[in-house]
Amino acid sequence: MTTVAINLSQAALDNLAAHRAQYGADTLASWFDQFIKAGYRFAADHYYYDSIALTPPTGTLTYADGARQTFTGLALDTPGAASGSYTAATLEDTVPNGYRLLYEGQLKFGYTTTPANGVAMSNQGGQVAAITLQTMAPAGGAQYDNILGNTTATVRGALVSDGQRFSGAVGALEARADKFLVSSGITGGFQVSGDAVAIGQNTAGTTVGGTLATFAQRYADGSAIDVRGALAVTGDTVFDERVLSNAAHFSGNDDISVTLPATLATPWVVMSGEGDDKVTLTGGGIQLSVYAGNGDDTVVLGNHNHAVDGGAGLDTVIAAGGRGAYAIAARAGGGYMLTSLAGGGADTLAGVERLTLDDASIALDIDGSGGQAYRLYQAAFDRAPDSAGLGYWIKMMDNGLAQREVARHFAASAEFQELYGVRLSNSELVNSFYRNALHREPDQAGYEYWLDVLNRKLVTAADMLAMFSESPENQHAMAAVIGNGFAYTPYG
């Protein structure tokens, strides 16, 4: 099961769109790439140091541009030797007015000492438990992000590196910003790997695969995004509206709520995939729609102008207001138009079997169990069905009871026997079905056909009732009565 709750203001959407236009989409791989690129950039720009002081348990290197590398938990494997290696618990790279990059774990470095060149160092990788990248660009500068301001991001896990290639598991990514973005976090189980040089040179990206457990973002104006579940992700996964449009993310009984401004510049499509899902839509107008896929789904309309496709299964739309607040009309291409008479807009419904309003339940599945139950009532008893009885038999048929079984129950009822009689001849039964179900006298060919199959016991009276009920003639006649849906009282 996946739970999604998105509530975004117009300001939040504008900021997100502007940031995407300037910097591109934030894929899961790009989240990891930013740490690797910062490390590569520091190494490329700071090959020669100005001063070095390695006095365990700390160490410091300074560079001509004011940059600094600081080690803590420093330990030399062979103290006093001209060459060897050392480990550190942390390494912090700092570039003034640029960024701060902090590695935590068990980090390994090699060194050699010569009279001519002093100490030469090399990165030998090690084990990394966390990396934090903090930007420190001056406001208004070329590197300053005018939308987010400066940001701080951290990745946590268990990574192994040889100094160039890295791989391992990541369990969490966290971020915050000076402006707009209050917090952002991802948890789950991700396997990552890559070549730091290729990533730093923009010729490759981090390879990512795994399962997301949570994704949460909070914005300064109260807007928020929350995703909880077990979503299979790759490096190309983007945590914006495209998460909603990937039905593969929603294979259980999911709960998806989307609240947006009244209008959108681009389409948002919720594809809830397999399972019995609940989808709530508010705002977005005609740009916010849902395709519910397989399952018995429920779509709640917080307002109108949405397109709802229930897909396969028994699907229900819920809208606020009473029956008198809406007009329901069948569309020429299939489905229905639900129009608010108060001027609130209209929704197009396709693949939707039921509509629930404040004071009424409407069956829209004229070709499904709802319509079959209604027509069977009319054919059996020559009357419109009572609402409660109709609701009961609709429920039974929704649960798998065949129409002919319902016809058998109807044919055995006291009302049926009172209307048709208990000892009718086959000839009288044929005439009664034509008069009560089709409201006309039988044509000669039809009369002879039904009399023959009854005489030869090829059908029972209940079989014949079901066939008359679903005949093209009766369906056409009843379309004028139930073609725009009909009310019933749900059972249970």
Coordinates of C-alpha atoms in Angstrom, one line a residue:
M1 CA 0.0 0.0 0.0
T2 CA 1.2 3.5 -0.9
T3 CA -0.1 6.7 0.7
V4 CA 0.4 10.0 -1.1
A5 CA -0.6 13.4 0.2
I6 CA 0.2 16.4 -1.9
N7 CA -0.9 19.9 -0.9
L8 CA 0.8 22.7 -2.9
S9 CA 0.0 26.4 -3.2
Q10 CA 0.3 28.4 -6.3
A11 CA 3.5 30.0 -4.9
A12 CA 5.0 26.5 -4.3
L13 CA 4.2 25.4 -7.8
D14 CA 5.7 28.5 -9.3
N15 CA 8.9 28.1 -7.3
L16 CA 9.2 24.4 -8.2
A17 CA 8.6 25.2 -11.9
A18 CA 11.1 28.0 -11.9
H19 CA 13.7 25.8 -10.2
R20 CA 13.1 23.0 -12.6
A21 CA 13.4 25.4 -15.6
Q22 CA 16.8 26.7 -14.3
Y23 CA 18.4 23.6 -12.9
G24 CA 16.5 20.6 -14.4
A25 CA 14.6 17.9 -12.7
D26 CA 15.9 16.5 -9.4
T27 CA 16.2 12.8 -10.1
L28 CA 17.3 10.4 -7.4
A29 CA 20.6 10.0 -9.2
S30 CA 21.2 13.8 -9.2
W31 CA 20.7 13.8 -5.4
F32 CA 23.7 11.5 -5.1
D33 CA 25.7 13.2 -7.9
Q34 CA 25.8 16.5 -6.1
F35 CA 28.0 15.1 -3.3
I36 CA 30.4 13.3 -5.8
K37 CA 30.7 16.4 -8.0
A38 CA 31.5 18.6 -5.1
G39 CA 34.3 16.3 -4.0
Y40 CA 35.7 16.0 -7.5
R41 CA 35.6 19.8 -7.9
F42 CA 37.5 20.4 -4.7
A43 CA 40.2 17.8 -5.6
A44 CA 40.6 19.3 -9.1
D45 CA 40.8 22.9 -7.9
H46 CA 43.1 22.2 -4.9
Y47 CA 45.9 20.0 -6.0
Y48 CA 48.7 22.0 -4.2
Y49 CA 48.4 23.1 -0.6
D50 CA 50.0 26.1 1.1
S51 CA 50.4 24.6 4.5
I52 CA 49.9 21.2 6.2
A53 CA 49.7 20.2 9.8
L54 CA 49.1 16.6 10.6
T55 CA 49.2 16.2 14.3
P56 CA 46.9 13.4 15.4
P57 CA 44.1 13.4 16.3
T58 CA 43.6 16.4 14.0
G59 CA 45.0 17.7 10.8
T60 CA 44.7 20.8 8.5
L61 CA 45.6 21.6 5.0
T62 CA 45.2 25.2 3.6
Y63 CA 45.2 26.4 0.0
A64 CA 46.0 29.6 -1.8
D65 CA 42.3 30.6 -2.3
G66 CA 41.5 30.3 1.4
A67 CA 40.1 26.7 1.1
R68 CA 40.8 24.3 3.9
Q69 CA 40.7 20.6 4.6
T70 CA 40.3 19.6 8.2
F71 CA 40.6 16.1 9.6
T72 CA 39.4 14.7 13.0
G73 CA 40.0 11.4 14.5
L74 CA 43.3 11.2 12.7
A75 CA 45.5 8.2 13.2
L76 CA 48.8 7.3 11.5
D77 CA 49.6 3.7 10.9
T78 CA 53.4 4.2 11.2
P79 CA 54.1 7.4 13.2
G80 CA 57.3 9.1 12.1
A81 CA 57.6 7.2 8.8
A82 CA 58.3 9.0 5.6
S83 CA 55.4 7.3 3.9
G84 CA 52.4 5.2 4.8
S85 CA 48.7 5.8 5.5
Y86 CA 46.4 7.2 8.0
T87 CA 42.7 7.1 8.8
A88 CA 40.3 9.8 9.9
A89 CA 36.8 9.9 11.3
T90 CA 35.9 13.0 9.4
L91 CA 37.2 15.1 6.5
E92 CA 35.8 18.6 6.0
D93 CA 36.5 20.4 2.7
T94 CA 35.6 24.1 2.9
V95 CA 35.7 26.7 0.1
P96 CA 35.0 30.3 1.3
N97 CA 31.9 31.7 -0.3
G98 CA 31.5 28.4 -2.0
Y99 CA 30.6 25.2 -0.1
R100 CA 31.4 22.9 2.8
L101 CA 31.7 19.2 2.2
L102 CA 31.9 16.8 5.3
Y103 CA 32.7 13.1 5.1
E104 CA 32.1 10.9 8.1
G105 CA 33.2 7.3 8.5
Q106 CA 36.5 5.5 8.4
L107 CA 38.4 7.3 5.8
K108 CA 41.8 6.2 4.4
F109 CA 44.6 8.3 2.9
G110 CA 48.1 7.6 1.7
Y111 CA 51.1 9.9 2.1
T112 CA 54.7 10.1 1.0
T113 CA 57.3 12.6 2.2
T114 CA 60.3 13.9 0.2
P115 CA 62.8 16.7 0.9
A116 CA 61.9 18.4 -2.4
N117 CA 58.1 18.2 -2.4
G118 CA 57.2 17.7 1.3
V119 CA 54.1 15.6 2.0
A120 CA 52.2 14.3 -1.0
M121 CA 48.7 12.9 -0.2
S122 CA 46.4 10.5 -1.9
N123 CA 42.8 9.5 -1.3
Q124 CA 42.4 5.8 -0.8
G125 CA 38.7 5.8 -0.1
G126 CA 37.5 3.8 2.9
Q127 CA 34.1 3.5 4.5
V128 CA 31.7 6.4 4.4
A129 CA 28.7 6.6 6.8
A130 CA 27.5 10.1 5.9
I131 CA 28.3 13.0 3.5
T132 CA 27.0 16.5 4.1
L133 CA 27.1 19.3 1.4
Q134 CA 26.4 22.8 2.5
T135 CA 26.5 25.6 -0.1
M136 CA 27.7 29.0 1.1
A137 CA 27.4 31.2 -1.9
P138 CA 27.0 35.0 -1.3
A139 CA 23.5 36.3 -2.0
G140 CA 23.3 37.7 -5.6
G141 CA 26.5 35.9 -6.7
A142 CA 26.7 33.8 -9.8
Q143 CA 26.5 30.5 -7.7
Y144 CA 23.7 31.7 -5.5
D145 CA 20.3 29.9 -5.9
N146 CA 17.8 32.7 -6.0
I147 CA 14.9 30.3 -5.3
L148 CA 16.2 28.2 -2.5
G149 CA 19.1 30.2 -1.3
N150 CA 21.9 28.2 0.2
T151 CA 21.1 24.5 0.9
T152 CA 22.4 21.8 3.2
A153 CA 22.0 18.1 2.1
T154 CA 23.1 14.9 3.8
V155 CA 23.2 11.3 2.6
R156 CA 23.5 8.5 5.2
G157 CA 24.4 4.8 4.6
A158 CA 27.3 2.5 4.3
L159 CA 29.5 3.2 1.3
V160 CA 32.8 1.7 0.3
S161 CA 35.3 3.5 -1.9
D162 CA 38.7 2.8 -3.3
G163 CA 39.3 6.5 -3.9
Q164 CA 37.6 6.6 -7.3
R165 CA 34.8 4.0 -7.5
F166 CA 32.2 3.7 -4.8
S167 CA 29.3 1.4 -4.0
G168 CA 27.1 0.5 -1.1
A169 CA 23.8 1.0 0.6
V170 CA 22.0 4.3 1.4
G171 CA 19.1 4.6 3.9
A172 CA 18.4 8.3 4.0
L173 CA 18.8 11.6 2.2
E174 CA 18.0 14.9 3.9
A175 CA 18.0 18.5 2.8
R176 CA 16.9 22.0 3.9
A177 CA 17.3 25.4 2.4
D178 CA 17.5 29.1 3.5
K179 CA 14.4 29.9 1.5
F180 CA 11.2 28.2 0.3
L181 CA 12.3 24.6 1.2
V182 CA 12.0 24.0 4.9
S183 CA 13.0 20.3 4.8
S184 CA 13.2 17.4 2.4
G185 CA 13.8 13.8 3.2
I186 CA 13.9 10.3 1.6
T187 CA 14.2 7.0 3.4
G188 CA 14.4 3.5 2.1
G189 CA 16.9 0.9 0.9
F190 CA 19.0 2.0 -2.0
Q191 CA 22.0 0.4 -3.7
V192 CA 24.3 3.0 -5.3
S193 CA 27.5 2.8 -7.3
G194 CA 29.5 4.9 -9.6
D195 CA 32.8 6.3 -10.8
A196 CA 33.6 9.6 -9.0
V197 CA 35.8 10.8 -11.9
A198 CA 33.2 10.1 -14.6
I199 CA 30.5 11.7 -12.5
G200 CA 32.7 14.7 -11.7
Q201 CA 33.4 15.2 -15.4
N202 CA 29.6 14.9 -16.3
T203 CA 30.2 11.8 -18.4
A204 CA 28.2 9.5 -16.1
G205 CA 25.8 9.5 -13.2
T206 CA 25.3 7.5 -10.0
T207 CA 23.6 4.2 -10.6
V208 CA 20.7 3.8 -8.1
G209 CA 18.2 1.1 -7.5
G210 CA 16.1 0.0 -4.6
T211 CA 12.9 0.7 -2.7
L212 CA 11.7 4.0 -1.3
A213 CA 9.9 3.9 2.1
T214 CA 9.1 7.6 2.6
F215 CA 9.5 10.9 0.8
A216 CA 8.6 14.1 2.6
Q217 CA 9.0 17.8 1.7
R218 CA 7.8 20.8 3.6
Y219 CA 7.7 24.4 2.2
A220 CA 7.7 27.7 3.9
D221 CA 4.1 28.5 3.2
G222 CA 2.8 25.2 4.6
S223 CA 2.7 23.3 1.3
A224 CA 3.8 19.7 1.7
I225 CA 4.4 16.4 -0.2
D226 CA 4.3 13.1 1.6
V227 CA 4.8 9.6 0.0
R228 CA 4.8 6.4 2.1
G229 CA 5.0 2.9 0.8
A230 CA 7.3 0.5 -0.9
L231 CA 8.1 2.2 -4.3
A232 CA 10.6 0.6 -6.6
V233 CA 13.0 3.4 -7.8
T234 CA 15.9 4.0 -10.1
G235 CA 18.3 6.8 -10.7
D236 CA 15.7 8.3 -13.1
T237 CA 13.0 8.6 -10.5
V238 CA 11.8 12.2 -10.1
F239 CA 9.8 13.2 -7.0
D240 CA 7.3 15.5 -8.6
E241 CA 4.0 14.9 -10.4
R242 CA 5.6 12.2 -12.4
V243 CA 5.6 9.9 -9.4
L244 CA 1.8 10.0 -9.7
S245 CA 1.7 9.2 -13.3
N246 CA 3.7 5.9 -12.9
A247 CA 1.1 3.2 -12.2
A248 CA 3.9 0.8 -11.3
H249 CA 4.3 2.7 -8.0
F250 CA 0.7 1.8 -7.0
S251 CA 0.1 -1.9 -6.9
G252 CA -1.7 -2.2 -3.6
N253 CA -4.8 -0.6 -2.0
D254 CA -3.4 2.9 -2.2
D255 CA -4.6 6.2 -0.8
I256 CA -3.7 9.3 -2.9
S257 CA -4.8 12.8 -2.1
V258 CA -3.8 15.8 -4.4
T259 CA -4.7 19.4 -3.5
L260 CA -3.6 22.0 -5.9
P261 CA -4.5 25.6 -6.9
A262 CA -7.5 26.2 -9.1
T263 CA -5.6 26.0 -12.3
L264 CA -2.4 24.3 -13.5
A265 CA -0.1 25.2 -16.3
T266 CA 0.7 21.5 -17.1
P267 CA -1.3 18.3 -16.8
W268 CA -1.2 16.2 -13.6
V269 CA -2.4 12.6 -14.2
V270 CA -2.9 10.3 -11.2
M271 CA -2.5 6.6 -12.3
S272 CA -3.3 4.6 -9.3
G273 CA -2.6 1.2 -10.9
E274 CA -3.7 -2.1 -9.4
G275 CA -5.7 -2.5 -6.2
D276 CA -8.7 -1.0 -4.6
D277 CA -7.6 2.6 -4.4
K278 CA -8.9 5.9 -2.9
V279 CA -8.0 9.0 -4.9
T280 CA -9.0 12.5 -3.8
L281 CA -8.8 15.4 -6.2
T282 CA -9.0 19.1 -5.3
G283 CA -8.0 22.0 -7.5
G284 CA -6.1 21.8 -10.8
G285 CA -9.2 22.1 -13.0
I286 CA -9.2 20.2 -16.2
Q287 CA -5.4 19.6 -15.9
L288 CA -5.9 17.3 -12.9
S289 CA -7.3 13.9 -13.8
V290 CA -7.2 10.3 -12.7
Y291 CA -7.0 6.9 -14.3
A292 CA -7.7 4.4 -11.6
G293 CA -6.7 1.2 -13.4
N294 CA -7.7 -2.2 -12.1
G295 CA -9.6 -2.6 -8.9
D296 CA -12.7 -1.3 -7.1
D297 CA -11.6 2.3 -6.7
T298 CA -13.1 5.3 -5.1
V299 CA -12.5 8.8 -6.4
V300 CA -13.5 11.8 -4.2
L301 CA -14.0 15.1 -6.0
G302 CA -13.1 18.0 -3.8
N303 CA -14.3 20.3 -6.6
H304 CA -15.0 19.9 -10.3
N305 CA -13.7 20.1 -13.9
H306 CA -11.8 16.8 -13.5
A307 CA -11.6 13.8 -15.8
V308 CA -12.1 10.5 -14.1
D309 CA -11.5 7.1 -15.7
G310 CA -12.2 4.3 -13.3
G311 CA -10.6 1.7 -15.5
A312 CA -11.6 -1.9 -14.7
G313 CA -13.5 -3.0 -11.6
L314 CA -16.4 -1.5 -9.7
D315 CA -15.5 2.2 -9.3
T316 CA -17.3 4.9 -7.4
V317 CA -17.1 8.7 -7.6
I318 CA -18.0 10.7 -4.5
A319 CA -19.1 14.4 -4.8
A320 CA -20.4 16.9 -2.2
G321 CA -23.9 18.1 -2.6
G322 CA -27.4 16.6 -3.0
R323 CA -28.9 15.1 -6.1
G324 CA -30.6 18.4 -6.9
A325 CA -27.3 20.1 -7.2
Y326 CA -26.2 18.2 -10.3
A327 CA -27.2 17.2 -13.8
I328 CA -26.1 13.8 -15.0
A329 CA -26.1 13.1 -18.7
A330 CA -24.7 10.2 -20.8
R331 CA -22.0 11.3 -23.2
A332 CA -22.1 10.4 -26.9
G333 CA -18.7 8.8 -26.7
G334 CA -19.5 6.8 -23.6
G335 CA -19.4 7.7 -19.9
Y336 CA -21.2 10.6 -18.3
M337 CA -21.0 14.3 -17.7
L338 CA -21.5 15.4 -14.1
T339 CA -22.4 19.1 -14.1
S340 CA -22.8 21.3 -11.0
L341 CA -26.0 23.3 -11.4
A342 CA -24.5 26.0 -9.1
G343 CA -21.8 26.8 -11.7
G344 CA -19.1 24.8 -10.0
G345 CA -18.0 23.1 -13.3
A346 CA -18.4 19.7 -14.8
D347 CA -16.6 16.4 -14.6
T348 CA -16.3 13.7 -17.3
L349 CA -16.7 10.2 -15.9
A350 CA -15.6 7.1 -17.8
G351 CA -15.5 3.5 -16.4
V352 CA -17.3 4.7 -13.3
E353 CA -20.1 2.4 -12.1
R354 CA -21.5 4.4 -9.1
L355 CA -21.9 8.0 -8.0
T356 CA -22.4 8.9 -4.3
L357 CA -23.9 12.2 -3.4
D358 CA -24.9 13.6 0.0
D359 CA -28.4 12.3 -0.3
A360 CA -28.4 9.8 -3.1
S361 CA -26.6 6.9 -4.6
I362 CA -26.7 6.7 -8.4
A363 CA -25.9 3.6 -10.5
L364 CA -24.2 4.5 -13.7
D365 CA -23.4 1.0 -14.9
I366 CA -26.3 0.6 -17.3
D367 CA -24.5 -2.2 -19.0
G368 CA -23.4 -3.8 -15.7
S369 CA -25.0 -5.3 -12.7
G370 CA -26.8 -2.1 -11.8
G371 CA -28.6 -1.9 -15.2
Q372 CA -29.2 -5.6 -15.3
A373 CA -30.9 -5.5 -11.9
Y374 CA -33.1 -2.6 -12.8
R375 CA -34.2 -4.2 -16.1
L376 CA -34.9 -7.5 -14.4
Y377 CA -37.2 -5.8 -11.9
Q378 CA -39.1 -4.2 -14.7
A379 CA -39.4 -7.3 -16.8
A380 CA -40.4 -9.5 -13.8
F381 CA -42.9 -7.2 -12.1
D382 CA -43.8 -4.7 -14.8
R383 CA -42.9 -1.8 -12.5
A384 CA -40.0 0.3 -11.4
P385 CA -38.0 -1.3 -8.7
D386 CA -38.3 -0.2 -5.1
S387 CA -35.0 1.5 -4.1
A388 CA -34.1 -0.8 -1.2
G389 CA -34.9 -4.0 -3.1
L390 CA -32.9 -2.8 -6.1
G391 CA -30.0 -2.0 -3.8
Y392 CA -30.0 -5.5 -2.3
W393 CA -30.0 -7.3 -5.7
I394 CA -27.4 -4.9 -7.1
K395 CA -25.2 -5.8 -4.1
M396 CA -25.8 -9.5 -4.7
M397 CA -24.8 -9.2 -8.4
D398 CA -21.8 -7.0 -7.5
N399 CA -20.7 -9.9 -5.3
G400 CA -21.0 -12.4 -8.2
L401 CA -24.6 -13.7 -8.2
A402 CA -25.5 -14.4 -11.9
Q403 CA -28.4 -12.6 -13.4
R404 CA -30.2 -15.9 -14.1
E405 CA -30.0 -16.8 -10.4
V406 CA -31.7 -13.5 -9.6
A407 CA -34.3 -14.2 -12.2
R408 CA -34.9 -17.6 -10.6
H409 CA -35.5 -15.8 -7.2
F410 CA -37.8 -13.3 -8.9
A411 CA -39.8 -16.1 -10.7
A412 CA -40.3 -17.9 -7.4
S413 CA -41.6 -14.8 -5.6
A414 CA -45.2 -14.2 -4.6
E415 CA -45.4 -11.0 -6.6
F416 CA -44.3 -12.7 -9.8
Q417 CA -46.8 -15.5 -9.3
E418 CA -49.6 -13.0 -8.6
L419 CA -48.8 -11.1 -11.8
Y420 CA -48.2 -14.1 -14.1
G421 CA -50.3 -16.8 -12.4
V422 CA -49.1 -20.1 -11.0
R423 CA -50.3 -22.6 -13.6
L424 CA -50.0 -20.8 -16.9
S425 CA -49.6 -22.8 -20.0
N426 CA -46.5 -22.2 -22.0
S427 CA -48.5 -20.3 -24.6
E428 CA -49.9 -18.0 -21.8
L429 CA -46.5 -17.6 -20.3
V430 CA -45.0 -16.4 -23.6
N431 CA -47.9 -13.9 -24.1
S432 CA -47.4 -12.6 -20.5
F433 CA -43.7 -12.0 -20.9
Y434 CA -44.3 -10.0 -24.1
R435 CA -47.0 -7.9 -22.4
N436 CA -45.4 -7.3 -19.0
A437 CA -41.7 -7.1 -20.1
L438 CA -41.9 -5.6 -23.6
H439 CA -45.4 -4.0 -23.3
R440 CA -46.6 -5.3 -26.6
E441 CA -48.3 -8.3 -28.2
P442 CA -45.8 -11.0 -29.5
D443 CA -44.9 -11.1 -33.1
Q444 CA -45.7 -14.4 -34.7
A445 CA -42.0 -15.5 -35.2
G446 CA -41.1 -14.5 -31.7
Y447 CA -44.1 -16.3 -30.2
E448 CA -43.4 -19.5 -32.1
Y449 CA -39.7 -19.5 -31.1
W450 CA -40.3 -19.0 -27.4
L451 CA -43.2 -21.5 -27.3
D452 CA -41.0 -24.1 -29.0
V453 CA -38.0 -23.7 -26.6
L454 CA -40.4 -23.9 -23.6
N455 CA -42.2 -27.0 -25.0
R456 CA -38.8 -28.7 -25.5
K457 CA -37.7 -27.6 -22.0
L458 CA -34.6 -25.9 -23.4
V459 CA -35.2 -23.0 -21.0
T460 CA -37.1 -22.4 -17.8
A461 CA -39.4 -19.5 -17.0
A462 CA -36.5 -17.9 -15.1
D463 CA -34.2 -18.3 -18.1
M464 CA -36.7 -16.7 -20.3
L465 CA -37.2 -13.8 -17.9
A466 CA -33.5 -13.1 -17.9
M467 CA -33.4 -13.2 -21.7
F468 CA -36.4 -10.9 -22.1
S469 CA -34.8 -8.5 -19.6
E470 CA -31.5 -8.3 -21.5
S471 CA -33.0 -8.3 -25.0
P472 CA -32.0 -5.5 -27.3
E473 CA -35.6 -4.4 -27.4
N474 CA -35.9 -4.1 -23.6
Q475 CA -32.5 -2.4 -23.2
H476 CA -33.4 0.1 -25.8
A477 CA -36.8 0.8 -24.2
M478 CA -35.2 1.2 -20.7
A479 CA -32.4 3.5 -21.9
A480 CA -34.9 6.4 -21.9
V481 CA -35.6 5.6 -18.2
I482 CA -32.2 4.8 -16.8
G483 CA -29.8 6.0 -19.5
N484 CA -28.5 8.9 -17.3
G485 CA -28.2 6.7 -14.2
F486 CA -30.8 5.9 -11.5
A487 CA -31.0 6.1 -7.8
Y488 CA -31.0 3.1 -5.4
T489 CA -30.5 2.5 -1.7
P490 CA -27.1 0.7 -1.1
Y491 CA -27.4 -2.5 0.9
G492 CA -25.2 -3.2 3.9

